[in-house]
PDB file of C-alpha atoms in Angstrom:
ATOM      1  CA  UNK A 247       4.426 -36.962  -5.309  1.00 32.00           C
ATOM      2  CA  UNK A 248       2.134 -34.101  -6.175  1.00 33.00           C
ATOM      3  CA  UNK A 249       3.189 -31.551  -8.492  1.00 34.00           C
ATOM      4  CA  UNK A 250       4.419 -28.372  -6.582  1.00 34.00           C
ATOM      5  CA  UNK A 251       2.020 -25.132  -7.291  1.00 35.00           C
ATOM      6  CA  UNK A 252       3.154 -23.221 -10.619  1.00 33.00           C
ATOM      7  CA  UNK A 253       0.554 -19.415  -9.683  1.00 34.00           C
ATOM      8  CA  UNK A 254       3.054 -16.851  -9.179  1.00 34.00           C
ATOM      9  CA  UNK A 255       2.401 -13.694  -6.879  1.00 34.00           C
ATOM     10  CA  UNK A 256       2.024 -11.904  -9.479  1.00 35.00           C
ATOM     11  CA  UNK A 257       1.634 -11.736 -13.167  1.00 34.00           C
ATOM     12  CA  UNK A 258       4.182 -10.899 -15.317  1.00 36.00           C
ATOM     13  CA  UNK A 259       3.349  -9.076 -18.810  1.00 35.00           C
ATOM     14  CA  UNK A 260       3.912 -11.234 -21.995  1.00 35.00           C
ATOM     15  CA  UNK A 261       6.143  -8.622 -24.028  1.00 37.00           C
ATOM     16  CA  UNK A 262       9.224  -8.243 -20.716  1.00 36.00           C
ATOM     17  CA  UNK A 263       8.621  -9.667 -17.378  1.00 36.00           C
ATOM     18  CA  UNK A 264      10.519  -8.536 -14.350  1.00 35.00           C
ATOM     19  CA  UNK A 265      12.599 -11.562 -12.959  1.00 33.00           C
ATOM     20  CA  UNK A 266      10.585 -11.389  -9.313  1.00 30.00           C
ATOM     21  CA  UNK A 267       7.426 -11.693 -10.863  1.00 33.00           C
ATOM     22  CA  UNK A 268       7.937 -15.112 -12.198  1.00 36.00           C
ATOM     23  CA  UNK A 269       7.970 -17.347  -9.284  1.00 41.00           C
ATOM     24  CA  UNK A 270       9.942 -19.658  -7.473  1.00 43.00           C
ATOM     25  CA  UNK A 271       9.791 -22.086 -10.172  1.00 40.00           C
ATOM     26  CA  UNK A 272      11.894 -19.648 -12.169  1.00 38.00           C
ATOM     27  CA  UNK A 273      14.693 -20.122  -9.577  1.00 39.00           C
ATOM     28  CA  UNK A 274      14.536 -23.558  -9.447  1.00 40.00           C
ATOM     29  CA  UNK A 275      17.164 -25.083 -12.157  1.00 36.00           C
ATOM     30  CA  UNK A 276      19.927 -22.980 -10.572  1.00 36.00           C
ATOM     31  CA  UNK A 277      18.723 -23.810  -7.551  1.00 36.00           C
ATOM     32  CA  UNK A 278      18.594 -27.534  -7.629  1.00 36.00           C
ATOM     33  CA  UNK A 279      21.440 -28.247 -10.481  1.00 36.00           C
ATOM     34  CA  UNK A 280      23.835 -28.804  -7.749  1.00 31.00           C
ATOM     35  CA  UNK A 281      22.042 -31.046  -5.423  1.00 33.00           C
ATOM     36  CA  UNK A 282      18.861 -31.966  -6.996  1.00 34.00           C
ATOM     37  CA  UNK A 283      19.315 -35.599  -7.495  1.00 32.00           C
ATOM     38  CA  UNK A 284      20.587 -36.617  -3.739  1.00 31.00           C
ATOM     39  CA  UNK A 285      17.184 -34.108  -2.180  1.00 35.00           C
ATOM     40  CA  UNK A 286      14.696 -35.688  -4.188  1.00 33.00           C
ATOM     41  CA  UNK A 287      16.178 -39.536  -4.328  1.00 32.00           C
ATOM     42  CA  UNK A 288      17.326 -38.781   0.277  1.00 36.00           C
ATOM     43  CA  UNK A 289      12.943 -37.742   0.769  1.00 37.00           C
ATOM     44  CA  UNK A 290      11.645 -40.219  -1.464  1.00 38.00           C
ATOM     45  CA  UNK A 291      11.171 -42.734   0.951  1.00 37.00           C
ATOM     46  CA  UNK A 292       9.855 -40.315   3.653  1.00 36.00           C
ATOM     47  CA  UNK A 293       7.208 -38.861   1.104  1.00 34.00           C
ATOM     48  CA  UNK A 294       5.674 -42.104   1.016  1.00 34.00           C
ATOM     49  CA  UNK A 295       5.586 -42.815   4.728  1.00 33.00           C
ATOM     50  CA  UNK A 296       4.092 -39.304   5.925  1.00 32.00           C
ATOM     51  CA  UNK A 297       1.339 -39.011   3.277  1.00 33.00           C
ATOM     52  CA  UNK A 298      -1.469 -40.243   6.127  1.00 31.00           C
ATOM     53  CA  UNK A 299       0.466 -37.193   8.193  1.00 33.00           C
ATOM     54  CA  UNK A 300      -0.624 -34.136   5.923  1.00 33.00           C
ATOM     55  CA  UNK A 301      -2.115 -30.910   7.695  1.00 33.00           C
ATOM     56  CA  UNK A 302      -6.024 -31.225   7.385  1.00 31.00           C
ATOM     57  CA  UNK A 303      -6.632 -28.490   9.319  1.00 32.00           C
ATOM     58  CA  UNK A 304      -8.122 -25.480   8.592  1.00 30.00           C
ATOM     59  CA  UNK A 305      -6.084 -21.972   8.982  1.00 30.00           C
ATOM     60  CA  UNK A 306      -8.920 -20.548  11.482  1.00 30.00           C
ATOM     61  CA  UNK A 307      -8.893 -23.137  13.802  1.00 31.00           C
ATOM     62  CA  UNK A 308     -12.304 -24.926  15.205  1.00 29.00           C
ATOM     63  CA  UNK A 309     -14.085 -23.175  17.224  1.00 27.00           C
ATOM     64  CA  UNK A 310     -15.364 -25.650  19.715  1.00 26.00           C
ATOM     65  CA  UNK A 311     -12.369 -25.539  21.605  1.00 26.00           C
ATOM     66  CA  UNK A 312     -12.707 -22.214  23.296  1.00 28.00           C
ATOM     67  CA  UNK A 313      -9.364 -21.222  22.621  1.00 30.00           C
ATOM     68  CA  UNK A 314      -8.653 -17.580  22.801  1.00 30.00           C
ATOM     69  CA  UNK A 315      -7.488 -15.733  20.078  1.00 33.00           C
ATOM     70  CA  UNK A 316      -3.326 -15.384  19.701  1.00 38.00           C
ATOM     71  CA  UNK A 317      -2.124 -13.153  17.279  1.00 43.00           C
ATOM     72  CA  UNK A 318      -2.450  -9.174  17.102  1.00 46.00           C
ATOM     73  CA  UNK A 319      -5.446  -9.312  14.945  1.00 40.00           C
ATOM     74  CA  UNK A 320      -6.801 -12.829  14.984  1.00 39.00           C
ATOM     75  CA  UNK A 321      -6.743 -16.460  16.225  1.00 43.00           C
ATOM     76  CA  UNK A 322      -4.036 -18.885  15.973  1.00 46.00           C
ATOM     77  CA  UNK A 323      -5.334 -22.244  16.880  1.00 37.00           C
ATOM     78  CA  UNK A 324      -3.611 -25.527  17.775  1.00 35.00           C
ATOM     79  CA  UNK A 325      -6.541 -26.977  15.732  1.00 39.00           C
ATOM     80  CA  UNK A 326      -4.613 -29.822  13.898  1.00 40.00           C
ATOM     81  CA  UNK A 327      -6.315 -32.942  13.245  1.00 43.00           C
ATOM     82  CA  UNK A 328      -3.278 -34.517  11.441  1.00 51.00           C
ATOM     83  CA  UNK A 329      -2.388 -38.055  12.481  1.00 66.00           C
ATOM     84  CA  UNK A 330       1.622 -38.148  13.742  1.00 74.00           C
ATOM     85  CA  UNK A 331       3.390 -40.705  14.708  1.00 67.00           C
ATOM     86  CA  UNK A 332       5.309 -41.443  18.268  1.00 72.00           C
ATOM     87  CA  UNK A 333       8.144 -39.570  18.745  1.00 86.00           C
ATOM     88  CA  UNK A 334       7.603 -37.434  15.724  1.00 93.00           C
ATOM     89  CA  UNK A 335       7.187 -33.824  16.352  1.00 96.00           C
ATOM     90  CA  UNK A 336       3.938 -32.471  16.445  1.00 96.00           C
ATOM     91  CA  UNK A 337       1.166 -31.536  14.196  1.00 97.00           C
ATOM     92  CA  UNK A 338       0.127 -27.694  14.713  1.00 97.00           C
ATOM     93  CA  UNK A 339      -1.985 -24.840  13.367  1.00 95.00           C
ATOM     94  CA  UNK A 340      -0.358 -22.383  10.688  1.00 96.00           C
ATOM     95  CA  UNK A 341      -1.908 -19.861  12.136  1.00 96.00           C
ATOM     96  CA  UNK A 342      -3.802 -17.087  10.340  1.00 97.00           C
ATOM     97  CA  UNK A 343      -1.006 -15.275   8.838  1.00 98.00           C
ATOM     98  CA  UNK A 344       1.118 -18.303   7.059  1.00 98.00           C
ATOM     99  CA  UNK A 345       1.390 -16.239   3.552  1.00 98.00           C
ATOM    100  CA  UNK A 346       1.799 -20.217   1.801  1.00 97.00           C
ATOM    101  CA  UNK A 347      -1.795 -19.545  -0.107  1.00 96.00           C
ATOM    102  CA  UNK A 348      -3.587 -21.100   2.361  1.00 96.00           C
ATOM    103  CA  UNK A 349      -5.392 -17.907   4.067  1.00 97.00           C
ATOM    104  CA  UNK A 350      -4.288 -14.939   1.449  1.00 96.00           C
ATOM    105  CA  UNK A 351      -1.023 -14.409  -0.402  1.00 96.00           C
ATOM    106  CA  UNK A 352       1.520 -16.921  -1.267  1.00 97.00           C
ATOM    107  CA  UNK A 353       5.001 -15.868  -0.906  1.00 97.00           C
ATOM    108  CA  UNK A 354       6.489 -19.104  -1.490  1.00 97.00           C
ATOM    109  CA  UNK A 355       5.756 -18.518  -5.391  1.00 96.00           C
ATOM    110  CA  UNK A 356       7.884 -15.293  -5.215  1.00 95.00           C
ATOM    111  CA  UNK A 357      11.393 -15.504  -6.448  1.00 95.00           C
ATOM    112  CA  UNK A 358      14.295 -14.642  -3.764  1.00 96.00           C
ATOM    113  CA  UNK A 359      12.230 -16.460  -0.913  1.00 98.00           C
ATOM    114  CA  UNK A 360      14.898 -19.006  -0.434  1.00 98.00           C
ATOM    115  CA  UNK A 361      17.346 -17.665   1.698  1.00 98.00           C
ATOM    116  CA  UNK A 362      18.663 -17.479   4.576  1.00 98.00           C
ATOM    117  CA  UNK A 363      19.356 -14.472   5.825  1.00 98.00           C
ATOM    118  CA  UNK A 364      15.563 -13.428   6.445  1.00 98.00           C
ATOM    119  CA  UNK A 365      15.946  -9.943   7.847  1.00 98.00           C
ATOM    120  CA  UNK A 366      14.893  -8.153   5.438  1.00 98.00           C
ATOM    121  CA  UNK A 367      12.141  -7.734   2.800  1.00 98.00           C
ATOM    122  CA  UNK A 368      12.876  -8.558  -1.018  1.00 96.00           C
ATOM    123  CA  UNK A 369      11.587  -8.423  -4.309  1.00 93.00           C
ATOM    124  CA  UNK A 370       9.139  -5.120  -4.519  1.00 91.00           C
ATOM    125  CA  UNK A 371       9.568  -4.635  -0.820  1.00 93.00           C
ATOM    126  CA  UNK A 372      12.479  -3.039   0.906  1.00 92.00           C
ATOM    127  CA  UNK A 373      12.815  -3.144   5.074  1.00 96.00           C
ATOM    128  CA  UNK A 374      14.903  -4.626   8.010  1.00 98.00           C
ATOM    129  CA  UNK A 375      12.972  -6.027  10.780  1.00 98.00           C
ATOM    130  CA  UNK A 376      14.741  -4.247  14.082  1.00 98.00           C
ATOM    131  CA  UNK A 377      15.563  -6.777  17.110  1.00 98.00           C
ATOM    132  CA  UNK A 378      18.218  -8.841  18.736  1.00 98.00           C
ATOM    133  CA  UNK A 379      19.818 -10.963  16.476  1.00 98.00           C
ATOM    134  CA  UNK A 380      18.520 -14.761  16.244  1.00 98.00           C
ATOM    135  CA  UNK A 381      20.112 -17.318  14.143  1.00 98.00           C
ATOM    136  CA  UNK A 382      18.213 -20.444  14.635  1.00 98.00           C
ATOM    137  CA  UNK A 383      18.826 -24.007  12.686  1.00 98.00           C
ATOM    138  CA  UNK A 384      16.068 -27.273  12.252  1.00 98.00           C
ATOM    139  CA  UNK A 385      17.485 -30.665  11.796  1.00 98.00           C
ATOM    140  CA  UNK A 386      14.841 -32.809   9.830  1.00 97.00           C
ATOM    141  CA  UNK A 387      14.915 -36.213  10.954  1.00 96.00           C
ATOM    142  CA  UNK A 388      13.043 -39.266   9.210  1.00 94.00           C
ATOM    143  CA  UNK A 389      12.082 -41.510  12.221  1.00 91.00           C
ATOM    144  CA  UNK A 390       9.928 -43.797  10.469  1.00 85.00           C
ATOM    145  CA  UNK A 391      12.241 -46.525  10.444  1.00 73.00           C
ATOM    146  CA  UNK A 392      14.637 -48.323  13.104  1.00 65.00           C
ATOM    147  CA  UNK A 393      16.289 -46.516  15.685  1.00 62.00           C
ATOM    148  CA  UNK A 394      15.355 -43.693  17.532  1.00 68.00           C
ATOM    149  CA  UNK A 395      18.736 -41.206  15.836  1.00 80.00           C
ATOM    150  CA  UNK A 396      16.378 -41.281  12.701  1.00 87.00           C
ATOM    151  CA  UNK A 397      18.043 -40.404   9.095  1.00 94.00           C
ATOM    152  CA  UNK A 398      18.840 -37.064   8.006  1.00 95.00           C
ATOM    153  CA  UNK A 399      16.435 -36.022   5.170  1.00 96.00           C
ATOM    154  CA  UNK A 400      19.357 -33.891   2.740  1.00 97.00           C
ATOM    155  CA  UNK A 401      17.128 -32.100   0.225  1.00 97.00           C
ATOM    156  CA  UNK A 402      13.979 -31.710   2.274  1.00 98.00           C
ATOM    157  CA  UNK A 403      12.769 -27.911   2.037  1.00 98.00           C
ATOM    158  CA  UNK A 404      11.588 -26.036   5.483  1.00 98.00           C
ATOM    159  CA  UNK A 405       9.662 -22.413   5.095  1.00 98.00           C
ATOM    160  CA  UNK A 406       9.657 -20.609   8.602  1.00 98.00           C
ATOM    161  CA  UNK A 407       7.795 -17.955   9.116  1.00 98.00           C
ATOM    162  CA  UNK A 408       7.506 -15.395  12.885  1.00 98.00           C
ATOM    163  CA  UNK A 409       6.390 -12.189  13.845  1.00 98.00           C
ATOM    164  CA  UNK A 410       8.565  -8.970  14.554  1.00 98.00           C
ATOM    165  CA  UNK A 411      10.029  -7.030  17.343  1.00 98.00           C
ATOM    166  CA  UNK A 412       6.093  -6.019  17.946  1.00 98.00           C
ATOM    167  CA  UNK A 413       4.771  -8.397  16.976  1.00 98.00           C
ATOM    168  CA  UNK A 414       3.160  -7.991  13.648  1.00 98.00           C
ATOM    169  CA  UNK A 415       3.398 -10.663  11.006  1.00 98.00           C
ATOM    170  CA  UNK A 416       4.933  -9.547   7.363  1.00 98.00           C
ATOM    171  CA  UNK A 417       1.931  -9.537   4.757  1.00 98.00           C
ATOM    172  CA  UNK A 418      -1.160  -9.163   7.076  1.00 98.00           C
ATOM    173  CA  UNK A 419      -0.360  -6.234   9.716  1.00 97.00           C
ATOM    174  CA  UNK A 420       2.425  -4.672   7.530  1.00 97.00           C
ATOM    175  CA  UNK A 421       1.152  -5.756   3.885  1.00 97.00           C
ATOM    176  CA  UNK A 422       4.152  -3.461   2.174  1.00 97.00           C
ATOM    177  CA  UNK A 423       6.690  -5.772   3.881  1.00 98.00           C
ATOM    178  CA  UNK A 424       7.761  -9.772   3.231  1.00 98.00           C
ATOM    179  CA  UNK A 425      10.501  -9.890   6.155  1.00 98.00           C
ATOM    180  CA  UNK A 426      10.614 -12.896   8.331  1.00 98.00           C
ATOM    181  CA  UNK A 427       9.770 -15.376   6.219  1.00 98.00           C
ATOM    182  CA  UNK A 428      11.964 -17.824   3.850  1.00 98.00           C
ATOM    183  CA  UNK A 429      12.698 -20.541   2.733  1.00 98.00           C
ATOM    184  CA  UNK A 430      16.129 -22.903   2.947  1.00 98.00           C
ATOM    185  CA  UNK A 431      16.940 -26.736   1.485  1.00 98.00           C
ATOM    186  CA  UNK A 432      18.011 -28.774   4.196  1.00 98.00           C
ATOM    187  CA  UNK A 433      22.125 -29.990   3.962  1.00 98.00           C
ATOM    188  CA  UNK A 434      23.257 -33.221   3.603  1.00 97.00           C
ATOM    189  CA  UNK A 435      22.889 -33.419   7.563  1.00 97.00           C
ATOM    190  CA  UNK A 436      19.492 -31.985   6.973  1.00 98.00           C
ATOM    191  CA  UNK A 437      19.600 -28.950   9.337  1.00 98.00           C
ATOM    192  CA  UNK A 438      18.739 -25.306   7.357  1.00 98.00           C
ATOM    193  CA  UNK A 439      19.661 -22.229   9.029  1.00 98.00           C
ATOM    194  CA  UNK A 440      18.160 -18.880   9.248  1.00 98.00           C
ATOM    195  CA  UNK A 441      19.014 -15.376  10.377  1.00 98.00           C
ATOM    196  CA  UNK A 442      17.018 -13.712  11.934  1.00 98.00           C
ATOM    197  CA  UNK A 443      15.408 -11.627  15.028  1.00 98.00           C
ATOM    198  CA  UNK A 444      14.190 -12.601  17.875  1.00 99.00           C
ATOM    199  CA  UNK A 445      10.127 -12.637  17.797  1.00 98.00           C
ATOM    200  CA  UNK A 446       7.762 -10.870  20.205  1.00 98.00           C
ATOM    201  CA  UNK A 447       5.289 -12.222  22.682  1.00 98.00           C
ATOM    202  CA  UNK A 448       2.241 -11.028  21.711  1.00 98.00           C
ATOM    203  CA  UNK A 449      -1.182 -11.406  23.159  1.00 97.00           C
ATOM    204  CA  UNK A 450      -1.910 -15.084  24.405  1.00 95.00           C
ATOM    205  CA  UNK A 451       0.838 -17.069  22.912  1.00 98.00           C
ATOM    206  CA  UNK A 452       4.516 -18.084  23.911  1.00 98.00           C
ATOM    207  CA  UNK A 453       7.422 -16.638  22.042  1.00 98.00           C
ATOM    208  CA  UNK A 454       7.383 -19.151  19.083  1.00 98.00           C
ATOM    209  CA  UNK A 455       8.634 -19.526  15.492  1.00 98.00           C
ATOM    210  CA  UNK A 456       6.131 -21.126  12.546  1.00 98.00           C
ATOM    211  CA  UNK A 457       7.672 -23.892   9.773  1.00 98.00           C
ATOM    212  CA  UNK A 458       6.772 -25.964   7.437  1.00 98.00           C
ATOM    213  CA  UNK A 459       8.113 -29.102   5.833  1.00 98.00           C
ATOM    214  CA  UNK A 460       8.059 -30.046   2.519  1.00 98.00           C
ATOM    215  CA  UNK A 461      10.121 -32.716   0.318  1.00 97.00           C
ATOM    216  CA  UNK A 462      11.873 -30.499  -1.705  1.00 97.00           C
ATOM    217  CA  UNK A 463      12.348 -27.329  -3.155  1.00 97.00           C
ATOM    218  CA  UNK A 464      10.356 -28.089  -6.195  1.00 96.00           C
ATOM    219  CA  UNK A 465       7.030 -28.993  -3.519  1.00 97.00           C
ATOM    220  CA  UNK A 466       7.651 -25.766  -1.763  1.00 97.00           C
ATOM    221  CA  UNK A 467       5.768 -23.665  -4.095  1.00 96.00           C
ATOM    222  CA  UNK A 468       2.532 -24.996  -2.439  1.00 95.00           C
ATOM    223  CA  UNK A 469       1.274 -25.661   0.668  1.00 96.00           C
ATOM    224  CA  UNK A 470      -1.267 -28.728  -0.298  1.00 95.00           C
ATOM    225  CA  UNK A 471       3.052 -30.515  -0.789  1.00 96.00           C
ATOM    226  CA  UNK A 472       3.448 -29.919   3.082  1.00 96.00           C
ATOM    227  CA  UNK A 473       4.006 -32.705   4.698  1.00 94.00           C
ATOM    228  CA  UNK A 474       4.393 -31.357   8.325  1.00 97.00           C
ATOM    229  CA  UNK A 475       3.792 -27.831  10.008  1.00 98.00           C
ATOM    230  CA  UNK A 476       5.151 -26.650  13.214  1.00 98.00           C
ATOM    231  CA  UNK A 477       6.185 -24.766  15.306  1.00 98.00           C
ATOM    232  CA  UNK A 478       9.308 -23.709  17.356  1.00 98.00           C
ATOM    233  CA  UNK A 479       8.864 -23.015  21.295  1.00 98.00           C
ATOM    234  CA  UNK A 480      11.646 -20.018  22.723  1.00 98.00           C
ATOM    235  CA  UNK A 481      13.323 -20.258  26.435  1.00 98.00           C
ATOM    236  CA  UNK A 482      11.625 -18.506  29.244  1.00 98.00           C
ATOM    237  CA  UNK A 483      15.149 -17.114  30.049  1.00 98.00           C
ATOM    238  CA  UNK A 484      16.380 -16.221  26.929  1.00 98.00           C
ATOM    239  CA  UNK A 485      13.277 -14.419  26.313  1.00 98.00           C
ATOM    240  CA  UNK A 486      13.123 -12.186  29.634  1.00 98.00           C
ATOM    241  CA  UNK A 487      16.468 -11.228  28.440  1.00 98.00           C
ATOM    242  CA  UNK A 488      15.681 -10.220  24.891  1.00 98.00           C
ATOM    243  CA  UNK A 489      12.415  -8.303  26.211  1.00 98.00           C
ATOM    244  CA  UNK A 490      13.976  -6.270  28.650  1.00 98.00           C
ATOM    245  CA  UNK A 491      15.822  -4.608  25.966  1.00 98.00           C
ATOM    246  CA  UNK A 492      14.483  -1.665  24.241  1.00 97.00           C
ATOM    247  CA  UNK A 493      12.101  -2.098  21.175  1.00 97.00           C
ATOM    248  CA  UNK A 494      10.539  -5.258  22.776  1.00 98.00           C
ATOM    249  CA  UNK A 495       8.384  -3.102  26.046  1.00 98.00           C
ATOM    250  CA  UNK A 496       5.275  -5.078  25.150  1.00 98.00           C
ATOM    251  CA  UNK A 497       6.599  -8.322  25.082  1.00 98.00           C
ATOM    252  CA  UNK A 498       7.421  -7.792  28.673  1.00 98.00           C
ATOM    253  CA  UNK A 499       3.196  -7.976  30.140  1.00 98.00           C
ATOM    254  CA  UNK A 500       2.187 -10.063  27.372  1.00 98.00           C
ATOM    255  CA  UNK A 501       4.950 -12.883  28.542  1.00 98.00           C
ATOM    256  CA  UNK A 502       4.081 -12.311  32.314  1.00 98.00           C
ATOM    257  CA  UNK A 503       0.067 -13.389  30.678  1.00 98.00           C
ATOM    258  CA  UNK A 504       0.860 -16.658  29.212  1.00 98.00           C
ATOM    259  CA  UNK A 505       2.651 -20.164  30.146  1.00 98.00           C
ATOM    260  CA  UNK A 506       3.721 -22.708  27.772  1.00 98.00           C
ATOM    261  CA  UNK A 507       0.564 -24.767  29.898  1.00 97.00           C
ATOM    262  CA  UNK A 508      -1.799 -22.228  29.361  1.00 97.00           C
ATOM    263  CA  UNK A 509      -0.227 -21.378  25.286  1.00 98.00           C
ATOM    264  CA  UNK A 510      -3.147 -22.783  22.693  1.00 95.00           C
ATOM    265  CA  UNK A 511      -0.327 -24.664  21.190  1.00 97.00           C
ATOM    266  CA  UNK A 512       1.963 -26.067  23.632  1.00 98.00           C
ATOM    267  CA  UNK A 513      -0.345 -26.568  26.514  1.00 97.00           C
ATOM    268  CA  UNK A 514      -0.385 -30.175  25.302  1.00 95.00           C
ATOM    269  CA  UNK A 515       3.458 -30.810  25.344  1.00 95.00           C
ATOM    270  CA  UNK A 516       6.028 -29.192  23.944  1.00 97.00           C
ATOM    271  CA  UNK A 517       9.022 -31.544  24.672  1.00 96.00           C
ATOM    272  CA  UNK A 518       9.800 -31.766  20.889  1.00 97.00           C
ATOM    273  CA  UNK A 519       9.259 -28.319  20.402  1.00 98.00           C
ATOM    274  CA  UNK A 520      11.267 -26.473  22.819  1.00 98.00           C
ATOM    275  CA  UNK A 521      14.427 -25.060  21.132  1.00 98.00           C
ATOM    276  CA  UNK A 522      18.353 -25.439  23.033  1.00 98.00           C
ATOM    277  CA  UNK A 523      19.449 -21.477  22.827  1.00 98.00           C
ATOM    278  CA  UNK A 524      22.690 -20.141  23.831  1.00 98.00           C
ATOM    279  CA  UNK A 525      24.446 -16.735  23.367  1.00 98.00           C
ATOM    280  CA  UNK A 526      23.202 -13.374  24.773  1.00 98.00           C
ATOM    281  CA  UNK A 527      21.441 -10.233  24.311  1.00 98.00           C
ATOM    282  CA  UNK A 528      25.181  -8.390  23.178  1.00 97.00           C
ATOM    283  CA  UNK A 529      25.933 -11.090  21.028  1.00 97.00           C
ATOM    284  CA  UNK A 530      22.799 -12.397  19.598  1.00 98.00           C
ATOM    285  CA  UNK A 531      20.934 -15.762  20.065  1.00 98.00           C
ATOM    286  CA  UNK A 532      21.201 -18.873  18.541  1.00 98.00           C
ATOM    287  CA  UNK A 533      18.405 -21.645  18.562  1.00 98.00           C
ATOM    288  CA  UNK A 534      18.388 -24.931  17.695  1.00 98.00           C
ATOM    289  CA  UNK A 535      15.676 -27.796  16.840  1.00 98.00           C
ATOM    290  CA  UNK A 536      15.422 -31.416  16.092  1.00 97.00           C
ATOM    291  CA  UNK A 537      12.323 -31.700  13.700  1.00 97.00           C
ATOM    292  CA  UNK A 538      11.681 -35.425  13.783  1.00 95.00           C
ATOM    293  CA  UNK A 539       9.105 -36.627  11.076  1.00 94.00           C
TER     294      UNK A 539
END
């Protein structure tokens, strides 16, 4: 297993250094004393059979496909070369705005990233991201053995990451903000669970939510430990209703301008990727998703 990333987003002074300065690996023994010996022993197995399925891709995608650029200031790809195995879900692009190090900052070295509640900013930023309420949940699954239920990987850590109610991303378009984005460790089921807002459709994409996989909390400092990125495909329904509703007005064209055949990313299938919603626009959403790896 590689060792997780130790940089922190910023650098604390020697003589008195403010406790969100030093990192997620300053969170981690609290963190993990309680279940750190069933995550790590639950994803050792599965760490061995995905390490042919790491991303290889680059964050800017390749530019022989002729994609067109998704995003409100830049492409987002499904440029993943990654090699996945039936029935696992698929390989795709982080896009340019994944804040794991990877294309700019790194908030997965910042402490108070894990959490579930990702609403708001933290640590030197303060904000709420506006919207209807989403709550969604992702089950990982390891498949690589016999039968097609797979085994719940307890301990396994996902970061997801979307844009807001207009559909700017949290440390790229609004660089004084960190909302929408965290991280969780899955249960002994394997499911995490964040809450949310419901994302915008912006500009040549489907309504869609990021995520990566990584073993465990300790990996999930560094994005070379992924061991699968994804991404999380909205309703047509449920998102007519949510963009009707004041606040999302742009959402409305820019959904009307793309199909999930004509979407970059899930123009190629999106069977595994499609989430089961339920709930309403008074009540709030909630979205769920099978991540089978």
């Amino acid at each position: 297993m590689t060792s997780p990333g130790t940089e922190s987003s910023t650098e604390p002074t020697p003589e008195a250094p403010e406790p969100h300065d030093l990192g997620l690996s300053h969170d981690l023994p609290t963190l993990l004393n309680r279940r750190h010996a069933i995550g790590l022993l639950s994803v050792g197995g599965l760490v061995a059979a995905l390490a042919a399925c790491a991303p290889t891709s680059g964050v800017n995608g390749d530019a022989s496909t002729g994609a067109p650029t998704g995003g409100p200031s830049s492409g987002d790809r499904g440029d993943s070369q990654a090699d996945v195995g039936s029935g696992e879900i698929p390989e795709e692009t982080g896009g340019p705005f994944p804040a794991d190090g990877t294309n700019g900052p790194n908030i997965l070295t910042t402490t108070g990233v894990v959490r579930s509640d990702i609403t708001t900013s933290f640590g030197d930023s303060s904000g709420t991201a506006e919207g209807i309420p989403l709550t969604f949940s992702l089950t990982v699954v390891d498949v690589s053995g016999e039968g097609d239920a797979g085994t719940p990987v307890a301990g396994a850590a996902v970061y997801a990451w979307h844009c807001d109610r207009e559909g700017r991303y949290s440390m790229y378009d609004i660089t004084d903000q960190n909302y929408l984005r965290g991280v969780q460790e899955a249960d002994a089921d394997g499911t995490v669970t964040f809450t949310s807002i419901f994302p915008a459709c912006y500009p040549g994409r489907w309504p869609h939510i990021h995520f990566e996989v990584y073993p465990s909390l300790e990996d999930a400092t560094s994005a070379t430990n992924r061991m699968r990125t994804s991404q999380l495909a909205l309703p047509q329904a449920v998102s007519e209703a949510v963009y009707a509703t004041a606040g999302y007005e742009q959402s409305v064209a820019n959904l009307q301008g793309v199909t999930l055949d004509s979407d970059m990313v899930f123009s190629d299938g999106f069977a595994l990727q499609m989430a089961k919603t339920s709930g309403s626009v008074g009540q709030g959403y909630t979205a769920t998703l099978r991540v089978p790896v």
